[in-house]
């Protein structure tokens, strides 16, 4: 019997209409856990580097995590992996909500989609009955509307639906996959879904998930459930509101936006508005929030209520979570009301709320600079809000200039030319980043920005404080109950980290300490992404309920696999290295690992080079960021090193095997 997982994947060939239930190898679970780990192995094995994002041979994988569907609170993530049209590297975007647990209860760990359907279709998974159904009547429908129509058509209100809107159908690079209670937004995975002619997946499952040692597992779950309210009622003092508690930034409950509005940049990541937040703005924004937020909602099996049902007069209700509350508002230099209004349309179109507002503000900057002309913008209204609606409509339809902008700022700038590249200034690996510009280089964030392959800063930051506490007393208070640290030395790093002087940024934390901190944060994310845990209860907040000391017991008692901290660390390192290998095989090199030039005002090129050198070494990568043969062997990834030697990615000097011996 398989525990925690079902032991079956669903393979769908949309070109031939093939549907197959395929047993998986339990050894892969031991090596890679599940979720992102096994997704990466499948992409390594089955999607060679020459396969383009919009090729029928690209795979689109919807995966549950290993603990999804168990009683572990917050284990509800769907990990969607494919090759991104925007970065041309592996994308792995995640959504919470209810989709993944339902899929596991239907009897599948993953749905693996290949090929392309000639006509628009949707997939209906009803336990072991699986059908590819016509979706031509859903063409052009909104993502949320599609889910409702499918539930009605199937007469199955409990079906969980993941759908694309018009943006996905038109292969817009910012297209998301929406699921009513969450969305997988980053890196253009919705465009790949649209390219495959797949409008939606609906799933209903009523089977059980087995647990290897249920009594032990339930005890651990109860400990987490007891800890969450205690932690929630004791917010961390001295940090910004969204970092004080637990959960995936609980933006829907936060009314104090001083930090975001004054530190994040407005427009196309251009202008910092110091002193913006005053009493009048606070009052107006609080009223706006309270007028539209009808109910706070949670994902499956979680008490945290990070999302909200938003109801704006005159438009359909929708779900909002996280920072998208501010992205449209700040891109348009507008107010919160506007953000809530346009986000409804954007959700139905199915676009990423981080990238899309930046693309629109980028277009307006180009227009103001005379790089885009009246001819390009013919028909655009003169008022600011009207321009944003107009641009959004053009982009999702790929009409006129919208066809160029639909490729994101990096590719659009290249197509437009005439100096437009200078305006695509907030990208890493060709992908729009958070519009954050700060003063002093933060060495921890520098490394995370450069090397993180999730390409989404909000999802790689983690358990270590983002900035030093102001006083020694605050630091001592913070570390005294910090049980989540993998090693006591991390407490020392916090205690010694000061806002000014010798032990301040950019030279403190030291290079060595910075590598250890970044590695720890990244490790926690890779565990979450393999087991399907919400980062909001584990890798993202300070002092979360899940950490390196209790995760091994969770995994062991759920799956029956013997796992201790060293073993889990090893598996995680394997998963992280394999993901890097997928991208290295697709051309990722050191030159790609750069934060936006103006992300910090004060830059230190020599220190930055040293940080990257040291981190690569720490990870077992060579100076180009390529895992070495030795480190690959230690992680049982010999098949990767053989491939690298054959491709000439690793040379004889770097590997111990010669090309001849390898051959
Ligand atoms: S912490 Fe928030 S985002 Fe995470 S599972 Fe719970 S409700 Fe969802």
CSV table of N, CA, C and O in Angstrom, one decimal, residues 253-358:
chain,number,residue,atom,x,y,z
A,253,UNK,N,-6.3,41.6,5.5
A,253,UNK,CA,-6.7,42.0,6.8
A,253,UNK,C,-5.9,43.3,7.2
A,253,UNK,O,-6.2,43.9,8.3
A,254,UNK,N,-4.9,43.6,6.4
A,254,UNK,CA,-4.0,44.7,6.8
A,254,UNK,C,-4.5,46.0,6.2
A,254,UNK,O,-4.8,46.1,5.1
A,255,UNK,N,-4.6,47.0,7.1
A,255,UNK,CA,-5.1,48.3,6.7
A,255,UNK,C,-4.0,49.3,6.6
A,255,UNK,O,-4.1,50.4,6.0
A,256,UNK,N,-2.9,49.0,7.4
A,256,UNK,CA,-1.8,50.0,7.5
A,256,UNK,C,-0.8,49.7,6.3
A,256,UNK,O,-0.1,48.7,6.3
A,257,UNK,N,-0.9,50.5,5.2
A,257,UNK,CA,0.0,50.2,4.1
A,257,UNK,C,1.1,51.2,3.9
A,257,UNK,O,1.6,51.5,2.9
A,258,UNK,N,1.5,51.8,5.1
A,258,UNK,CA,2.5,52.8,5.0
A,258,UNK,C,3.8,52.2,4.4
A,258,UNK,O,4.4,52.8,3.5
A,259,UNK,N,4.2,51.1,4.9
A,259,UNK,CA,5.5,50.5,4.4
A,259,UNK,C,5.5,50.3,2.9
A,259,UNK,O,6.4,50.7,2.2
A,260,UNK,N,4.4,49.6,2.5
A,260,UNK,CA,4.3,49.2,1.1
A,260,UNK,C,4.2,50.5,0.2
A,260,UNK,O,4.9,50.6,-0.8
A,261,UNK,N,3.3,51.4,0.5
A,261,UNK,CA,3.1,52.5,-0.4
A,261,UNK,C,4.3,53.5,-0.4
A,261,UNK,O,4.5,54.2,-1.3
A,262,UNK,N,5.1,53.5,0.7
A,262,UNK,CA,6.2,54.4,0.7
A,262,UNK,C,7.6,53.8,0.3
A,262,UNK,O,8.5,54.5,0.1
A,263,UNK,N,7.6,52.4,0.4
A,263,UNK,CA,8.9,51.8,0.0
A,263,UNK,C,8.8,51.1,-1.3
A,263,UNK,O,9.9,51.0,-2.0
A,264,UNK,N,7.7,50.5,-1.7
A,264,UNK,CA,7.6,50.0,-3.0
A,264,UNK,C,7.4,51.1,-4.0
A,264,UNK,O,7.0,52.2,-3.7
A,265,UNK,N,7.8,50.8,-5.3
A,265,UNK,CA,7.8,51.9,-6.3
A,265,UNK,C,6.4,51.9,-7.0
A,265,UNK,O,5.8,50.9,-7.3
A,266,UNK,N,6.0,53.1,-7.4
A,266,UNK,CA,4.8,53.3,-8.1
A,266,UNK,C,5.1,53.4,-9.6
A,266,UNK,O,6.3,53.5,-10.0
A,267,UNK,N,4.1,53.3,-10.5
A,267,UNK,CA,4.3,53.3,-11.9
A,267,UNK,C,5.0,52.0,-12.3
A,267,UNK,O,4.8,50.9,-11.7
A,268,UNK,N,5.8,52.1,-13.3
A,268,UNK,CA,6.6,50.9,-13.8
A,268,UNK,C,7.8,50.8,-12.9
A,268,UNK,O,8.9,50.9,-13.4
A,269,UNK,N,7.6,50.6,-11.6
A,269,UNK,CA,8.7,50.4,-10.7
A,269,UNK,C,9.6,51.6,-10.8
A,269,UNK,O,10.8,51.5,-10.9
A,270,UNK,N,9.0,52.8,-10.7
A,270,UNK,CA,9.8,54.0,-10.9
A,270,UNK,C,10.0,55.0,-9.8
A,270,UNK,O,11.0,55.5,-9.5
A,271,UNK,N,8.8,55.3,-9.1
A,271,UNK,CA,8.8,56.4,-8.2
A,271,UNK,C,8.5,56.0,-6.8
A,271,UNK,O,7.6,55.3,-6.5
A,272,UNK,N,9.4,56.4,-5.9
A,272,UNK,CA,9.1,56.1,-4.5
A,272,UNK,C,8.4,57.4,-3.9
A,272,UNK,O,8.9,58.5,-4.1
A,273,UNK,N,7.3,57.2,-3.1
A,273,UNK,CA,6.6,58.3,-2.7
A,273,UNK,C,6.6,58.4,-1.1
A,273,UNK,O,5.7,58.0,-0.4
A,274,UNK,N,7.8,58.9,-0.7
A,274,UNK,CA,8.0,59.2,0.7
A,274,UNK,C,6.9,60.1,1.2
A,274,UNK,O,6.6,61.2,0.6
A,275,UNK,N,6.3,59.8,2.4
A,275,UNK,CA,5.3,60.7,2.9
A,275,UNK,C,3.9,60.6,2.3
A,275,UNK,O,3.1,61.4,2.6
A,276,UNK,N,3.8,59.6,1.5
A,276,UNK,CA,2.4,59.4,0.8
A,276,UNK,C,1.4,59.1,1.8
A,276,UNK,O,0.2,59.6,1.8
A,277,UNK,N,1.7,58.3,2.8
A,277,UNK,CA,0.7,57.7,3.7
A,277,UNK,C,0.4,58.8,4.8
A,277,UNK,O,1.3,59.1,5.6
A,278,UNK,N,-0.8,59.3,4.8
A,278,UNK,CA,-1.2,60.2,5.9
A,278,UNK,C,-2.5,59.8,6.4
A,278,UNK,O,-3.1,58.9,5.9
A,279,UNK,N,-3.0,60.5,7.4
A,279,UNK,CA,-4.3,60.2,8.0
A,279,UNK,C,-5.5,60.1,7.0
A,279,UNK,O,-6.3,59.2,7.1
A,280,UNK,N,-5.5,61.1,6.1
A,280,UNK,CA,-6.6,61.1,5.2
A,280,UNK,C,-6.6,59.9,4.2
A,280,UNK,O,-7.6,59.3,4.0
A,281,UNK,N,-5.3,59.5,3.8
A,281,UNK,CA,-5.2,58.4,2.9
A,281,UNK,C,-5.6,57.1,3.7
A,281,UNK,O,-6.3,56.2,3.2
A,282,UNK,N,-5.1,57.0,4.9
A,282,UNK,CA,-5.4,55.9,5.7
A,282,UNK,C,-6.9,55.7,5.9
A,282,UNK,O,-7.5,54.6,5.8
A,283,UNK,N,-7.6,56.8,6.2
A,283,UNK,CA,-9.0,56.7,6.4
A,283,UNK,C,-9.8,56.2,5.1
A,283,UNK,O,-10.6,55.4,5.1
A,284,UNK,N,-9.3,56.8,4.0
A,284,UNK,CA,-10.0,56.5,2.7
A,284,UNK,C,-9.7,55.0,2.3
A,284,UNK,O,-10.6,54.3,1.9
A,285,UNK,N,-8.5,54.6,2.5
A,285,UNK,CA,-8.2,53.2,2.1
A,285,UNK,C,-8.9,52.2,3.1
A,285,UNK,O,-9.3,51.2,2.6
A,286,UNK,N,-9.0,52.6,4.3
A,286,UNK,CA,-9.7,51.7,5.3
A,286,UNK,C,-11.1,51.6,4.9
A,286,UNK,O,-11.7,50.5,4.8
A,287,UNK,N,-11.7,52.7,4.5
A,287,UNK,CA,-13.1,52.6,4.1
A,287,UNK,C,-13.3,51.8,2.8
A,287,UNK,O,-14.2,51.0,2.7
A,288,UNK,N,-12.4,52.0,1.9
A,288,UNK,CA,-12.4,51.2,0.6
A,288,UNK,C,-12.4,49.7,0.9
A,288,UNK,O,-13.1,48.9,0.4
A,289,UNK,N,-11.4,49.3,1.8
A,289,UNK,CA,-11.2,47.9,2.1
A,289,UNK,C,-12.5,47.4,2.7
A,289,UNK,O,-13.0,46.3,2.4
A,290,UNK,N,-13.1,48.1,3.7
A,290,UNK,CA,-14.2,47.6,4.4
A,290,UNK,C,-15.5,47.6,3.6
A,290,UNK,O,-16.3,46.7,3.8
A,291,UNK,N,-15.5,48.5,2.6
A,291,UNK,CA,-16.7,48.5,1.7
A,291,UNK,C,-16.7,47.3,0.8
A,291,UNK,O,-17.8,46.8,0.4
A,292,UNK,N,-15.6,46.8,0.3
A,292,UNK,CA,-15.6,45.7,-0.7
A,292,UNK,C,-15.3,44.4,-0.2
A,292,UNK,O,-15.7,43.4,-0.8
A,293,UNK,N,-14.7,44.3,1.0
A,293,UNK,CA,-14.3,43.0,1.6
A,293,UNK,C,-15.5,42.4,2.3
A,293,UNK,O,-15.9,42.8,3.4
A,294,UNK,N,-16.2,41.4,1.6
A,294,UNK,CA,-17.4,40.9,2.2
A,294,UNK,C,-17.1,39.8,3.2
A,294,UNK,O,-17.9,39.6,4.2
A,295,UNK,N,-16.1,39.0,3.0
A,295,UNK,CA,-15.8,37.8,3.8
A,295,UNK,C,-14.4,37.4,3.7
A,295,UNK,O,-13.8,37.4,2.6
A,296,UNK,N,-13.8,37.0,4.8
A,296,UNK,CA,-12.4,36.5,4.7
A,296,UNK,C,-12.6,34.9,4.5
A,296,UNK,O,-13.4,34.3,5.1
A,297,UNK,N,-11.7,34.4,3.7
A,297,UNK,CA,-11.8,33.0,3.4
A,297,UNK,C,-10.4,32.3,3.5
A,297,UNK,O,-9.4,32.9,3.3
A,298,UNK,N,-10.5,31.0,3.7
A,298,UNK,CA,-9.3,30.2,3.8
A,298,UNK,C,-9.2,29.1,2.7
A,298,UNK,O,-10.1,28.9,2.0
A,299,UNK,N,-8.0,28.6,2.5
A,299,UNK,CA,-7.8,27.4,1.7
A,299,UNK,C,-8.2,26.2,2.4
A,299,UNK,O,-8.6,26.2,3.6
A,300,UNK,N,-8.2,25.1,1.7
A,300,UNK,CA,-8.6,23.8,2.3
A,300,UNK,C,-7.8,23.5,3.6
A,300,UNK,O,-6.6,23.6,3.6
A,301,UNK,N,-8.5,23.1,4.6
A,301,UNK,CA,-7.9,22.7,5.9
A,301,UNK,C,-6.9,23.7,6.5
A,301,UNK,O,-5.8,23.4,6.7
A,302,UNK,N,-7.4,24.9,6.6
A,302,UNK,CA,-6.5,25.9,7.2
A,302,UNK,C,-7.4,27.0,7.9
A,302,UNK,O,-8.4,27.4,7.3
A,303,UNK,N,-7.0,27.4,9.0
A,303,UNK,CA,-7.8,28.4,9.7
A,303,UNK,C,-7.4,29.9,9.4
A,303,UNK,O,-8.0,30.8,10.0
A,304,UNK,N,-6.4,30.1,8.6
A,304,UNK,CA,-5.8,31.4,8.5
A,304,UNK,C,-6.5,32.5,7.8
A,304,UNK,O,-6.3,33.7,8.0
A,305,UNK,N,-7.4,32.2,6.9
A,305,UNK,CA,-8.2,33.2,6.2
A,305,UNK,C,-7.4,34.3,5.6
A,305,UNK,O,-7.5,35.5,5.9
A,306,UNK,N,-6.5,33.9,4.7
A,306,UNK,CA,-5.7,34.9,4.0
A,306,UNK,C,-6.4,35.6,2.8
A,306,UNK,O,-5.9,36.7,2.4
A,307,UNK,N,-7.4,35.0,2.3
A,307,UNK,CA,-8.0,35.6,1.1
A,307,UNK,C,-9.3,36.3,1.5
A,307,UNK,O,-9.8,36.2,2.6
A,308,UNK,N,-9.9,37.0,0.6
A,308,UNK,CA,-11.2,37.7,0.8
A,308,UNK,C,-12.0,37.6,-0.4
A,308,UNK,O,-11.6,37.6,-1.5
A,309,UNK,N,-13.3,37.5,-0.1
A,309,UNK,CA,-14.3,37.7,-1.2
A,309,UNK,C,-14.5,39.2,-1.4
A,309,UNK,O,-14.8,39.9,-0.4
A,310,UNK,N,-14.3,39.6,-2.6
A,310,UNK,CA,-14.4,41.1,-2.9
A,310,UNK,C,-15.6,41.4,-3.7
A,310,UNK,O,-15.8,40.7,-4.8
A,311,UNK,N,-16.4,42.3,-3.3
A,311,UNK,CA,-17.6,42.6,-4.0
A,311,UNK,C,-17.7,44.1,-4.2
A,311,UNK,O,-17.9,44.9,-3.3
A,312,UNK,N,-17.4,44.5,-5.5
A,312,UNK,CA,-17.4,45.9,-5.9
A,312,UNK,C,-18.7,46.2,-6.6
A,312,UNK,O,-19.1,45.4,-7.5
A,313,UNK,N,-19.4,47.2,-6.2
A,313,UNK,CA,-20.7,47.5,-6.9
A,313,UNK,C,-20.5,47.5,-8.4
A,313,UNK,O,-19.6,48.1,-8.9
A,314,UNK,N,-21.4,46.8,-9.1
A,314,UNK,CA,-21.4,46.8,-10.5
A,314,UNK,C,-20.6,45.7,-11.2
A,314,UNK,O,-20.6,45.6,-12.4
A,315,UNK,N,-19.8,45.0,-10.4
A,315,UNK,CA,-19.0,43.9,-11.0
A,315,UNK,C,-19.1,42.6,-10.2
A,315,UNK,O,-19.5,42.7,-9.0
A,316,UNK,N,-18.9,41.5,-10.8
A,316,UNK,CA,-19.1,40.2,-10.1
A,316,UNK,C,-18.1,40.1,-9.0
A,316,UNK,O,-17.0,40.7,-9.0
A,317,UNK,N,-18.5,39.3,-8.0
A,317,UNK,CA,-17.6,39.1,-6.9
A,317,UNK,C,-16.4,38.2,-7.3
A,317,UNK,O,-16.5,37.4,-8.3
A,318,UNK,N,-15.3,38.3,-6.6
A,318,UNK,CA,-14.1,37.5,-6.9
A,318,UNK,C,-13.3,37.4,-5.7
A,318,UNK,O,-13.5,38.1,-4.7
A,319,UNK,N,-12.3,36.5,-5.7
A,319,UNK,CA,-11.4,36.3,-4.6
A,319,UNK,C,-10.1,37.1,-4.8
A,319,UNK,O,-9.5,37.1,-5.9
A,320,UNK,N,-9.7,37.7,-3.7
A,320,UNK,CA,-8.4,38.4,-3.8
A,320,UNK,C,-7.5,38.0,-2.6
A,320,UNK,O,-8.0,37.8,-1.5
A,321,UNK,N,-6.2,37.8,-2.9
A,321,UNK,CA,-5.3,37.4,-1.8
A,321,UNK,C,-4.0,38.2,-2.0
A,321,UNK,O,-3.7,38.6,-3.1
A,322,UNK,N,-3.3,38.3,-1.0
A,322,UNK,CA,-1.9,38.9,-1.1
A,322,UNK,C,-1.9,40.3,-1.7
A,322,UNK,O,-2.8,41.1,-1.5
A,323,UNK,N,-0.8,40.5,-2.4
A,323,UNK,CA,-0.4,41.9,-2.7
A,323,UNK,C,-1.1,42.5,-3.9
A,323,UNK,O,-0.9,43.7,-4.2
A,324,UNK,N,-1.9,41.7,-4.6
A,324,UNK,CA,-2.5,42.2,-5.8
A,324,UNK,C,-3.5,43.4,-5.5
A,324,UNK,O,-3.9,44.1,-6.3
A,325,UNK,N,-3.8,43.5,-4.2
A,325,UNK,CA,-4.6,44.6,-3.7
A,325,UNK,C,-3.9,45.9,-4.1
A,325,UNK,O,-4.6,46.9,-4.4
A,326,UNK,N,-2.6,45.9,-4.1
A,326,UNK,CA,-1.9,47.2,-4.4
A,326,UNK,C,-1.3,47.3,-5.7
A,326,UNK,O,-0.9,48.4,-6.1
A,327,UNK,N,-1.1,46.2,-6.5
A,327,UNK,CA,-0.3,46.3,-7.7
A,327,UNK,C,-0.9,47.2,-8.8
A,327,UNK,O,-0.2,48.0,-9.4
A,328,UNK,N,-2.2,47.1,-9.0
A,328,UNK,CA,-2.8,47.9,-10.1
A,328,UNK,C,-2.9,49.4,-9.6
A,328,UNK,O,-2.6,50.3,-10.3
A,329,UNK,N,-3.2,49.5,-8.3
A,329,UNK,CA,-3.3,50.9,-7.7
A,329,UNK,C,-2.0,51.6,-7.9
A,329,UNK,O,-2.0,52.8,-8.3
A,330,UNK,N,-0.9,51.0,-7.5
A,330,UNK,CA,0.4,51.7,-7.5
A,330,UNK,C,0.9,51.8,-8.9
A,330,UNK,O,1.6,52.8,-9.2
A,331,UNK,N,0.6,50.9,-9.8
A,331,UNK,CA,1.1,51.0,-11.2
A,331,UNK,C,0.4,52.3,-11.8
A,331,UNK,O,1.1,53.0,-12.6
A,332,UNK,N,-0.8,52.5,-11.5
A,332,UNK,CA,-1.6,53.6,-12.1
A,332,UNK,C,-1.6,54.9,-11.3
A,332,UNK,O,-2.3,55.8,-11.7
A,333,UNK,N,-0.8,54.9,-10.2
A,333,UNK,CA,-0.8,56.1,-9.3
A,333,UNK,C,-2.3,56.4,-9.0
A,333,UNK,O,-2.7,57.6,-9.0
A,334,UNK,N,-3.0,55.4,-8.6
A,334,UNK,CA,-4.4,55.6,-8.4
A,334,UNK,C,-4.8,55.3,-6.9
A,334,UNK,O,-3.9,55.3,-6.1
A,335,UNK,N,-6.0,55.0,-6.6
A,335,UNK,CA,-6.4,54.7,-5.3
A,335,UNK,C,-6.8,53.3,-5.2
A,335,UNK,O,-7.0,52.5,-6.2
A,336,UNK,N,-7.1,52.9,-3.9
A,336,UNK,CA,-7.4,51.4,-3.7
A,336,UNK,C,-8.7,51.0,-4.4
A,336,UNK,O,-8.8,49.9,-4.9
A,337,UNK,N,-9.7,51.9,-4.5
A,337,UNK,CA,-10.9,51.6,-5.2
A,337,UNK,C,-10.7,51.1,-6.6
A,337,UNK,O,-11.2,50.1,-7.1
A,338,UNK,N,-9.8,51.8,-7.3
A,338,UNK,CA,-9.5,51.5,-8.7
A,338,UNK,C,-8.8,50.1,-8.7
A,338,UNK,O,-9.2,49.2,-9.6
A,339,UNK,N,-7.9,49.8,-7.8
A,339,UNK,CA,-7.2,48.5,-7.7
A,339,UNK,C,-8.2,47.4,-7.6
A,339,UNK,O,-8.2,46.3,-8.3
A,340,UNK,N,-9.2,47.5,-6.7
A,340,UNK,CA,-10.2,46.5,-6.5
A,340,UNK,C,-11.1,46.3,-7.8
A,340,UNK,O,-11.5,45.2,-8.1
A,341,UNK,N,-11.4,47.5,-8.4
A,341,UNK,CA,-12.3,47.3,-9.6
A,341,UNK,C,-11.5,46.6,-10.8
A,341,UNK,O,-12.1,45.7,-11.3
A,342,UNK,N,-10.3,47.1,-11.1
A,342,UNK,CA,-9.7,46.5,-12.3
A,342,UNK,C,-9.2,45.1,-12.0
A,342,UNK,O,-9.2,44.2,-12.9
A,343,UNK,N,-9.0,44.7,-10.8
A,343,UNK,CA,-8.5,43.4,-10.4
A,343,UNK,C,-9.6,42.4,-10.7
A,343,UNK,O,-9.3,41.2,-11.1
A,344,UNK,N,-10.9,42.8,-10.7
A,344,UNK,CA,-11.9,41.8,-11.0
A,344,UNK,C,-11.8,41.4,-12.5
A,344,UNK,O,-11.9,40.2,-12.8
A,345,UNK,N,-11.7,42.4,-13.3
A,345,UNK,CA,-11.6,42.1,-14.7
A,345,UNK,C,-10.3,41.3,-15.0
A,345,UNK,O,-10.3,40.4,-15.8
A,346,UNK,N,-9.2,41.7,-14.4
A,346,UNK,CA,-8.0,41.0,-14.6
A,346,UNK,C,-8.1,39.5,-14.2
A,346,UNK,O,-7.5,38.6,-14.8
A,347,UNK,N,-8.8,39.3,-13.1
A,347,UNK,CA,-9.0,37.9,-12.6
A,347,UNK,C,-9.7,37.1,-13.6
A,347,UNK,O,-9.4,35.9,-13.9
A,348,UNK,N,-10.8,37.7,-14.1
A,348,UNK,CA,-11.6,36.9,-15.2
A,348,UNK,C,-10.8,36.7,-16.4
A,348,UNK,O,-10.8,35.6,-17.0
A,349,UNK,N,-10.0,37.7,-16.8
A,349,UNK,CA,-9.1,37.5,-18.0
A,349,UNK,C,-8.0,36.4,-17.7
A,349,UNK,O,-7.5,35.8,-18.5
A,350,UNK,N,-7.7,36.3,-16.4
A,350,UNK,CA,-6.6,35.4,-16.0
A,350,UNK,C,-5.2,35.9,-16.3
A,350,UNK,O,-4.5,35.4,-17.1
A,351,UNK,N,-4.8,36.9,-15.5
A,351,UNK,CA,-3.5,37.5,-15.7
A,351,UNK,C,-2.8,37.6,-14.3
A,351,UNK,O,-3.5,37.8,-13.3
A,352,UNK,N,-1.5,37.6,-14.4
A,352,UNK,CA,-0.7,37.7,-13.2
A,352,UNK,C,-0.7,39.1,-12.7
A,352,UNK,O,-0.4,40.1,-13.4
A,353,UNK,N,-1.1,39.3,-11.4
A,353,UNK,CA,-1.3,40.6,-10.8
A,353,UNK,C,0.0,41.3,-10.5
A,353,UNK,O,0.0,42.5,-10.1
A,354,UNK,N,1.1,40.7,-10.6
A,354,UNK,CA,2.4,41.3,-10.4
A,354,UNK,C,3.0,41.9,-11.7
A,354,UNK,O,3.3,43.1,-11.8
A,355,UNK,N,3.0,41.0,-12.7
A,355,UNK,CA,3.6,41.5,-14.0
A,355,UNK,C,2.7,42.4,-14.8
A,355,UNK,O,3.2,43.4,-15.3
A,356,UNK,N,1.4,42.1,-14.9
A,356,UNK,CA,0.5,42.8,-15.8
A,356,UNK,C,0.5,44.3,-15.5
A,356,UNK,O,0.6,45.1,-16.4
A,357,UNK,N,0.3,44.8,-14.2
A,357,UNK,CA,0.3,46.2,-14.0
A,357,UNK,C,1.6,46.9,-14.4
A,357,UNK,O,1.6,48.0,-15.0
A,358,UNK,N,2.7,46.2,-14.2
A,358,UNK,CA,4.0,46.8,-14.6
A,358,UNK,C,4.1,46.9,-16.2
A,358,UNK,O,4.7,47.9,-16.7
